[in-house]
Amino acid sequence: MINDPPLIRLRRHVPRPTPEQVRALQGTPTGYIVDALQGRAALVCTVKPVVPEQAEFCGVALPCYVGPADNLAVFAALPLIQKGDVVVAAADGYREAAVVGDLVLGMARNQGAVGFVTDGCVRDVPGIREVGLPCFASGITPNSPVRNGPGTVNLPIVVAGQTVAAGDIVIGDTEGVVVIPYDLIDAVIVSLEGIRAAEAALLARVAAGLGVPEWVEKLYQDGRVQEV
């Protein structure tokens, strides 16, 4: 027998990256972040911007677990939002009801949030566009949730294939959402210096006419490509 859990379990005091760390990552393409994290950092491809022209954000994760067809944890998270936070709501991928709509997103924006991400659905797209808060979801439905709980706030969650903990940095753009674990923030910032330089150098070579990279030519020269 399972005892009834508390409606919400939350943690108030959590690690946070410095403003300097966040600024160092702002405007970085999500693909660069993935490269700095060995090719794996993005939420599954179904999580996309609800309003494509409102896709870019970079902020500190405020994770909450809402579960299917519920959003009590999002409301419980509102008082904990700090300026620059990204509310990340795990709904177990449930897509038969919306997690939030434009009104809740407006409240989160008013509290200082810079983004909202869920593996569930949202509703009220015209209003979301008016609110202007970048919102990523796996779908849209007018069906509404309940506020029953249980749920969690500022405890680790798994959302769309990625673990998200309080204090992680979350970045979104038109290609998707990536997560930088708190303990890896400085390492990613350092790695990005080389990644940006390499991307710029290769871009210049492609613009100048590069058609076949040297490593592909070497495959032929070494006999590792065989005609059949």
PDB file of C-alpha atoms in Angstrom:
ATOM      1  CA  MET A   1       0.000   0.000   0.000  1.00  0.00           C
ATOM      2  CA  ILE A   2       1.285   3.453  -0.945  1.00  0.00           C
ATOM      3  CA  ASN A   3       0.599   6.270   1.493  1.00  0.00           C
ATOM      4  CA  ASP A   4      -0.783   9.481   0.058  1.00  0.00           C
ATOM      5  CA  PRO A   5       2.156  11.787  -0.716  1.00  0.00           C
ATOM      6  CA  PRO A   6       2.147  15.504   0.108  1.00  0.00           C
ATOM      7  CA  LEU A   7       0.610  17.616  -2.616  1.00  0.00           C
ATOM      8  CA  ILE A   8       3.920  19.322  -3.396  1.00  0.00           C
ATOM      9  CA  ARG A   9       7.494  18.634  -2.331  1.00  0.00           C
ATOM     10  CA  LEU A  10       9.836  21.532  -2.978  1.00  0.00           C
ATOM     11  CA  ARG A  11      13.321  22.804  -2.268  1.00  0.00           C
ATOM     12  CA  ARG A  12      13.924  26.516  -1.732  1.00  0.00           C
ATOM     13  CA  HIS A  13      17.703  26.702  -1.444  1.00  0.00           C
ATOM     14  CA  VAL A  14      19.414  25.415  -4.575  1.00  0.00           C
ATOM     15  CA  PRO A  15      22.712  26.133  -6.360  1.00  0.00           C
ATOM     16  CA  ARG A  16      22.626  28.838  -8.998  1.00  0.00           C
ATOM     17  CA  PRO A  17      25.105  29.774 -11.718  1.00  0.00           C
ATOM     18  CA  THR A  18      26.511  33.265 -11.600  1.00  0.00           C
ATOM     19  CA  PRO A  19      25.141  36.011 -13.848  1.00  0.00           C
ATOM     20  CA  GLU A  20      28.528  35.994 -15.597  1.00  0.00           C
ATOM     21  CA  GLN A  21      28.161  32.306 -16.450  1.00  0.00           C
ATOM     22  CA  VAL A  22      24.710  32.873 -17.896  1.00  0.00           C
ATOM     23  CA  ARG A  23      25.874  35.868 -19.937  1.00  0.00           C
ATOM     24  CA  ALA A  24      28.779  33.848 -21.331  1.00  0.00           C
ATOM     25  CA  LEU A  25      26.277  31.382 -22.819  1.00  0.00           C
ATOM     26  CA  GLN A  26      23.601  33.758 -24.088  1.00  0.00           C
ATOM     27  CA  GLY A  27      23.161  33.718 -27.836  1.00  0.00           C
ATOM     28  CA  THR A  28      25.059  30.460 -28.275  1.00  0.00           C
ATOM     29  CA  PRO A  29      23.472  28.144 -30.875  1.00  0.00           C
ATOM     30  CA  THR A  30      22.104  24.974 -29.328  1.00  0.00           C
ATOM     31  CA  GLY A  31      24.212  22.935 -31.744  1.00  0.00           C
ATOM     32  CA  TYR A  32      27.388  24.409 -30.269  1.00  0.00           C
ATOM     33  CA  ILE A  33      26.231  23.461 -26.771  1.00  0.00           C
ATOM     34  CA  VAL A  34      25.589  19.903 -27.903  1.00  0.00           C
ATOM     35  CA  ASP A  35      29.084  19.723 -29.419  1.00  0.00           C
ATOM     36  CA  ALA A  36      30.559  20.903 -26.127  1.00  0.00           C
ATOM     37  CA  LEU A  37      28.664  18.131 -24.306  1.00  0.00           C
ATOM     38  CA  GLN A  38      29.876  15.277 -26.510  1.00  0.00           C
ATOM     39  CA  GLY A  39      26.836  15.197 -28.764  1.00  0.00           C
ATOM     40  CA  ARG A  40      24.076  14.666 -26.201  1.00  0.00           C
ATOM     41  CA  ALA A  41      22.313  17.568 -24.505  1.00  0.00           C
ATOM     42  CA  ALA A  42      19.005  18.189 -26.278  1.00  0.00           C
ATOM     43  CA  LEU A  43      15.450  17.360 -25.376  1.00  0.00           C
ATOM     44  CA  VAL A  44      13.700  15.075 -27.865  1.00  0.00           C
ATOM     45  CA  CYS A  45      12.843  16.703 -31.166  1.00  0.00           C
ATOM     46  CA  THR A  46       9.100  16.913 -30.473  1.00  0.00           C
ATOM     47  CA  VAL A  47       9.715  19.743 -27.982  1.00  0.00           C
ATOM     48  CA  LYS A  48       9.607  22.818 -30.191  1.00  0.00           C
ATOM     49  CA  PRO A  49       8.820  26.534 -29.870  1.00  0.00           C
ATOM     50  CA  VAL A  50       5.086  27.227 -29.828  1.00  0.00           C
ATOM     51  CA  VAL A  51       5.696  30.607 -31.463  1.00  0.00           C
ATOM     52  CA  PRO A  52       8.720  30.185 -33.787  1.00  0.00           C
ATOM     53  CA  GLU A  53       9.667  33.865 -33.700  1.00  0.00           C
ATOM     54  CA  GLN A  54       9.791  33.683 -29.895  1.00  0.00           C
ATOM     55  CA  ALA A  55      12.245  30.823 -29.586  1.00  0.00           C
ATOM     56  CA  GLU A  56      15.448  32.187 -28.071  1.00  0.00           C
ATOM     57  CA  PHE A  57      16.174  32.100 -24.356  1.00  0.00           C
ATOM     58  CA  CYS A  58      18.980  31.307 -21.944  1.00  0.00           C
ATOM     59  CA  GLY A  59      18.358  30.956 -18.246  1.00  0.00           C
ATOM     60  CA  VAL A  60      18.520  28.992 -15.022  1.00  0.00           C
ATOM     61  CA  ALA A  61      16.415  25.853 -14.675  1.00  0.00           C
ATOM     62  CA  LEU A  62      13.547  25.813 -12.215  1.00  0.00           C
ATOM     63  CA  PRO A  63      12.343  22.222 -12.656  1.00  0.00           C
ATOM     64  CA  CYS A  64       8.945  20.988 -11.591  1.00  0.00           C
ATOM     65  CA  TYR A  65       7.198  17.661 -11.951  1.00  0.00           C
ATOM     66  CA  VAL A  66       3.515  18.050 -12.771  1.00  0.00           C
ATOM     67  CA  GLY A  67       2.640  14.586 -14.028  1.00  0.00           C
ATOM     68  CA  PRO A  68      -0.146  13.819 -16.508  1.00  0.00           C
ATOM     69  CA  ALA A  69      -3.060  16.265 -16.813  1.00  0.00           C
ATOM     70  CA  ASP A  70      -2.020  18.304 -13.749  1.00  0.00           C
ATOM     71  CA  ASN A  71      -0.265  21.622 -13.173  1.00  0.00           C
ATOM     72  CA  LEU A  72      -0.375  22.281  -9.429  1.00  0.00           C
ATOM     73  CA  ALA A  73       3.436  22.162  -9.301  1.00  0.00           C
ATOM     74  CA  VAL A  74       3.694  25.010 -11.814  1.00  0.00           C
ATOM     75  CA  PHE A  75       1.580  27.209  -9.564  1.00  0.00           C
ATOM     76  CA  ALA A  76       3.665  26.175  -6.566  1.00  0.00           C
ATOM     77  CA  ALA A  77       6.782  27.176  -8.533  1.00  0.00           C
ATOM     78  CA  LEU A  78       5.581  30.735  -9.228  1.00  0.00           C
ATOM     79  CA  PRO A  79       6.689  32.209  -5.854  1.00  0.00           C
ATOM     80  CA  LEU A  80      10.147  30.645  -6.299  1.00  0.00           C
ATOM     81  CA  ILE A  81      10.857  32.145  -9.728  1.00  0.00           C
ATOM     82  CA  GLN A  82      13.869  34.434  -9.789  1.00  0.00           C
ATOM     83  CA  LYS A  83      14.751  36.834 -12.586  1.00  0.00           C
ATOM     84  CA  GLY A  84      16.276  34.843 -15.434  1.00  0.00           C
ATOM     85  CA  ASP A  85      14.705  31.484 -14.585  1.00  0.00           C
ATOM     86  CA  VAL A  86      13.323  28.952 -17.057  1.00  0.00           C
ATOM     87  CA  VAL A  87      10.419  26.899 -15.719  1.00  0.00           C
ATOM     88  CA  VAL A  88      10.794  23.309 -16.922  1.00  0.00           C
ATOM     89  CA  ALA A  89       7.684  21.191 -16.346  1.00  0.00           C
ATOM     90  CA  ALA A  90       7.814  17.405 -16.699  1.00  0.00           C
ATOM     91  CA  ALA A  91       4.441  15.931 -17.607  1.00  0.00           C
ATOM     92  CA  ASP A  92       5.611  12.394 -18.412  1.00  0.00           C
ATOM     93  CA  GLY A  93       5.049  13.275 -22.055  1.00  0.00           C
ATOM     94  CA  TYR A  94       1.264  13.339 -21.553  1.00  0.00           C
ATOM     95  CA  ARG A  95      -0.392  15.066 -24.503  1.00  0.00           C
ATOM     96  CA  GLU A  96      -4.137  14.810 -23.824  1.00  0.00           C
ATOM     97  CA  ALA A  97      -4.291  17.980 -21.717  1.00  0.00           C
ATOM     98  CA  ALA A  98      -2.370  21.257 -21.638  1.00  0.00           C
ATOM     99  CA  VAL A  99       0.047  21.976 -18.822  1.00  0.00           C
ATOM    100  CA  VAL A 100      -0.401  25.755 -19.031  1.00  0.00           C
ATOM    101  CA  GLY A 101      -1.878  28.489 -21.166  1.00  0.00           C
ATOM    102  CA  ASP A 102      -1.234  32.147 -21.731  1.00  0.00           C
ATOM    103  CA  LEU A 103      -2.386  33.302 -18.279  1.00  0.00           C
ATOM    104  CA  VAL A 104       0.040  31.128 -16.324  1.00  0.00           C
ATOM    105  CA  LEU A 105       2.833  32.045 -18.728  1.00  0.00           C
ATOM    106  CA  GLY A 106       2.025  35.695 -18.132  1.00  0.00           C
ATOM    107  CA  MET A 107       2.321  35.147 -14.384  1.00  0.00           C
ATOM    108  CA  ALA A 108       5.689  33.422 -14.856  1.00  0.00           C
ATOM    109  CA  ARG A 109       6.903  36.296 -17.036  1.00  0.00           C
ATOM    110  CA  ASN A 110       5.778  38.804 -14.415  1.00  0.00           C
ATOM    111  CA  GLN A 111       7.828  36.921 -11.828  1.00  0.00           C
ATOM    112  CA  GLY A 112      10.953  37.206 -13.998  1.00  0.00           C
ATOM    113  CA  ALA A 113      10.957  33.970 -15.995  1.00  0.00           C
ATOM    114  CA  VAL A 114      12.661  34.083 -19.409  1.00  0.00           C
ATOM    115  CA  GLY A 115      11.284  30.798 -20.751  1.00  0.00           C
ATOM    116  CA  PHE A 116       8.948  27.852 -20.223  1.00  0.00           C
ATOM    117  CA  VAL A 117       9.595  24.273 -21.355  1.00  0.00           C
ATOM    118  CA  THR A 118       7.432  21.170 -21.073  1.00  0.00           C
ATOM    119  CA  ASP A 119       7.276  17.720 -22.599  1.00  0.00           C
ATOM    120  CA  GLY A 120       3.499  18.055 -22.457  1.00  0.00           C
ATOM    121  CA  CYS A 121       1.149  20.377 -24.315  1.00  0.00           C
ATOM    122  CA  VAL A 122       0.067  23.985 -23.939  1.00  0.00           C
ATOM    123  CA  ARG A 123      -2.986  25.979 -25.022  1.00  0.00           C
ATOM    124  CA  ASP A 124      -4.055  29.536 -25.958  1.00  0.00           C
ATOM    125  CA  VAL A 125      -1.484  30.143 -28.678  1.00  0.00           C
ATOM    126  CA  PRO A 126      -2.679  33.660 -29.633  1.00  0.00           C
ATOM    127  CA  GLY A 127      -2.373  34.688 -26.001  1.00  0.00           C
ATOM    128  CA  ILE A 128       1.046  33.039 -25.684  1.00  0.00           C
ATOM    129  CA  ARG A 129       2.202  35.133 -28.607  1.00  0.00           C
ATOM    130  CA  GLU A 130       0.976  38.262 -26.833  1.00  0.00           C
ATOM    131  CA  VAL A 131       2.681  37.296 -23.561  1.00  0.00           C
ATOM    132  CA  GLY A 132       5.976  37.028 -25.445  1.00  0.00           C
ATOM    133  CA  LEU A 133       7.587  34.479 -23.122  1.00  0.00           C
ATOM    134  CA  PRO A 134       9.466  31.845 -25.160  1.00  0.00           C
ATOM    135  CA  CYS A 135       7.483  28.637 -24.708  1.00  0.00           C
ATOM    136  CA  PHE A 136       8.494  25.154 -25.848  1.00  0.00           C
ATOM    137  CA  ALA A 137       6.121  22.176 -25.782  1.00  0.00           C
ATOM    138  CA  SER A 138       5.502  18.867 -27.484  1.00  0.00           C
ATOM    139  CA  GLY A 139       2.095  19.899 -28.776  1.00  0.00           C
ATOM    140  CA  ILE A 140      -0.983  22.084 -28.505  1.00  0.00           C
ATOM    141  CA  THR A 141      -4.425  21.122 -27.217  1.00  0.00           C
ATOM    142  CA  PRO A 142      -7.322  23.126 -25.784  1.00  0.00           C
ATOM    143  CA  ASN A 143      -7.950  20.455 -23.143  1.00  0.00           C
ATOM    144  CA  SER A 144      -7.274  21.832 -19.665  1.00  0.00           C
ATOM    145  CA  PRO A 145      -5.498  20.229 -16.693  1.00  0.00           C
ATOM    146  CA  VAL A 146      -6.496  19.965 -13.043  1.00  0.00           C
ATOM    147  CA  ARG A 147      -4.642  21.241  -9.972  1.00  0.00           C
ATOM    148  CA  ASN A 148      -4.599  18.161  -7.774  1.00  0.00           C
ATOM    149  CA  GLY A 149      -0.926  17.214  -7.410  1.00  0.00           C
ATOM    150  CA  PRO A 150       1.184  15.520  -6.310  1.00  0.00           C
ATOM    151  CA  GLY A 151       4.229  17.235  -7.743  1.00  0.00           C
ATOM    152  CA  THR A 152       7.690  18.599  -7.043  1.00  0.00           C
ATOM    153  CA  VAL A 153       9.483  21.916  -7.411  1.00  0.00           C
ATOM    154  CA  ASN A 154      13.267  22.376  -7.615  1.00  0.00           C
ATOM    155  CA  LEU A 155      13.894  18.641  -7.372  1.00  0.00           C
ATOM    156  CA  PRO A 156      15.514  16.782 -10.298  1.00  0.00           C
ATOM    157  CA  ILE A 157      13.190  15.696 -13.092  1.00  0.00           C
ATOM    158  CA  VAL A 158      13.454  13.822 -16.359  1.00  0.00           C
ATOM    159  CA  VAL A 159      11.867  15.710 -19.226  1.00  0.00           C
ATOM    160  CA  ALA A 160      11.930  14.634 -22.872  1.00  0.00           C
ATOM    161  CA  GLY A 161      14.933  12.374 -22.373  1.00  0.00           C
ATOM    162  CA  GLN A 162      17.090  14.755 -20.328  1.00  0.00           C
ATOM    163  CA  THR A 163      17.646  15.054 -16.612  1.00  0.00           C
ATOM    164  CA  VAL A 164      17.134  18.626 -15.405  1.00  0.00           C
ATOM    165  CA  ALA A 165      18.120  19.842 -11.946  1.00  0.00           C
ATOM    166  CA  ALA A 166      17.776  23.210 -10.271  1.00  0.00           C
ATOM    167  CA  GLY A 167      20.693  25.422 -11.228  1.00  0.00           C
ATOM    168  CA  ASP A 168      21.306  23.837 -14.626  1.00  0.00           C
ATOM    169  CA  ILE A 169      21.384  26.262 -17.537  1.00  0.00           C
ATOM    170  CA  VAL A 170      18.701  25.785 -20.193  1.00  0.00           C
ATOM    171  CA  ILE A 171      19.049  27.268 -23.677  1.00  0.00           C
ATOM    172  CA  GLY A 172      16.493  27.316 -26.471  1.00  0.00           C
ATOM    173  CA  ASP A 173      16.414  28.376 -30.104  1.00  0.00           C
ATOM    174  CA  THR A 174      14.569  27.379 -33.270  1.00  0.00           C
ATOM    175  CA  GLU A 175      16.276  23.968 -33.281  1.00  0.00           C
ATOM    176  CA  GLY A 176      15.248  22.909 -29.781  1.00  0.00           C
ATOM    177  CA  VAL A 177      16.213  22.998 -26.120  1.00  0.00           C
ATOM    178  CA  VAL A 178      19.511  21.948 -24.530  1.00  0.00           C
ATOM    179  CA  VAL A 179      20.503  21.501 -20.891  1.00  0.00           C
ATOM    180  CA  ILE A 180      23.909  22.222 -19.358  1.00  0.00           C
ATOM    181  CA  PRO A 181      24.344  20.493 -15.981  1.00  0.00           C
ATOM    182  CA  TYR A 182      25.371  22.875 -13.212  1.00  0.00           C
ATOM    183  CA  ASP A 183      28.685  21.091 -12.598  1.00  0.00           C
ATOM    184  CA  LEU A 184      29.671  21.350 -16.286  1.00  0.00           C
ATOM    185  CA  ILE A 185      28.899  25.018 -16.913  1.00  0.00           C
ATOM    186  CA  ASP A 186      32.484  26.268 -16.700  1.00  0.00           C
ATOM    187  CA  ALA A 187      33.816  23.393 -18.805  1.00  0.00           C
ATOM    188  CA  VAL A 188      31.255  24.127 -21.515  1.00  0.00           C
ATOM    189  CA  ILE A 189      32.149  27.823 -21.539  1.00  0.00           C
ATOM    190  CA  VAL A 190      35.821  26.938 -22.050  1.00  0.00           C
ATOM    191  CA  SER A 191      35.035  24.365 -24.775  1.00  0.00           C
ATOM    192  CA  LEU A 192      32.908  26.850 -26.674  1.00  0.00           C
ATOM    193  CA  GLU A 193      35.947  29.028 -27.432  1.00  0.00           C
ATOM    194  CA  GLY A 194      37.436  26.289 -29.608  1.00  0.00           C
ATOM    195  CA  ILE A 195      34.078  25.256 -31.068  1.00  0.00           C
ATOM    196  CA  ARG A 196      33.259  28.785 -32.195  1.00  0.00           C
ATOM    197  CA  ALA A 197      36.712  29.178 -33.757  1.00  0.00           C
ATOM    198  CA  ALA A 198      36.501  25.845 -35.586  1.00  0.00           C
ATOM    199  CA  GLU A 199      32.992  26.583 -36.887  1.00  0.00           C
ATOM    200  CA  ALA A 200      34.060  30.014 -38.135  1.00  0.00           C
ATOM    201  CA  ALA A 201      37.127  28.608 -39.872  1.00  0.00           C
ATOM    202  CA  LEU A 202      35.189  25.854 -41.610  1.00  0.00           C
ATOM    203  CA  LEU A 203      32.408  28.245 -42.586  1.00  0.00           C
ATOM    204  CA  ALA A 204      34.964  30.483 -44.252  1.00  0.00           C
ATOM    205  CA  ARG A 205      36.419  27.520 -46.170  1.00  0.00           C
ATOM    206  CA  VAL A 206      32.967  26.404 -47.346  1.00  0.00           C
ATOM    207  CA  ALA A 207      32.190  29.953 -48.469  1.00  0.00           C
ATOM    208  CA  ALA A 208      35.501  29.924 -50.362  1.00  0.00           C
ATOM    209  CA  GLY A 209      34.533  26.769 -52.257  1.00  0.00           C
ATOM    210  CA  LEU A 210      35.404  23.746 -50.112  1.00  0.00           C
ATOM    211  CA  GLY A 211      33.573  20.697 -51.443  1.00  0.00           C
ATOM    212  CA  VAL A 212      35.297  17.650 -49.944  1.00  0.00           C
ATOM    213  CA  PRO A 213      36.955  17.755 -46.504  1.00  0.00           C
ATOM    214  CA  GLU A 214      40.487  16.414 -46.244  1.00  0.00           C
ATOM    215  CA  TRP A 215      39.463  13.571 -43.955  1.00  0.00           C
ATOM    216  CA  VAL A 216      37.036  12.293 -46.608  1.00  0.00           C
ATOM    217  CA  GLU A 217      39.774  12.396 -49.245  1.00  0.00           C
ATOM    218  CA  LYS A 218      42.029  10.443 -46.872  1.00  0.00           C
ATOM    219  CA  LEU A 219      39.413   7.685 -46.624  1.00  0.00           C
ATOM    220  CA  TYR A 220      39.836   7.163 -50.360  1.00  0.00           C
ATOM    221  CA  GLN A 221      43.609   7.415 -50.228  1.00  0.00           C
ATOM    222  CA  ASP A 222      43.850   4.845 -47.421  1.00  0.00           C
ATOM    223  CA  GLY A 223      41.618   2.370 -49.223  1.00  0.00           C
ATOM    224  CA  ARG A 224      38.919   2.547 -46.592  1.00  0.00           C
ATOM    225  CA  VAL A 225      36.362   3.265 -49.312  1.00  0.00           C
ATOM    226  CA  GLN A 226      36.006   0.320 -51.674  1.00  0.00           C
ATOM    227  CA  GLU A 227      34.056  -0.014 -54.889  1.00  0.00           C
ATOM    228  CA  VAL A 228      31.813  -3.058 -55.178  1.00  0.00           C
TER     229      VAL A 228
END
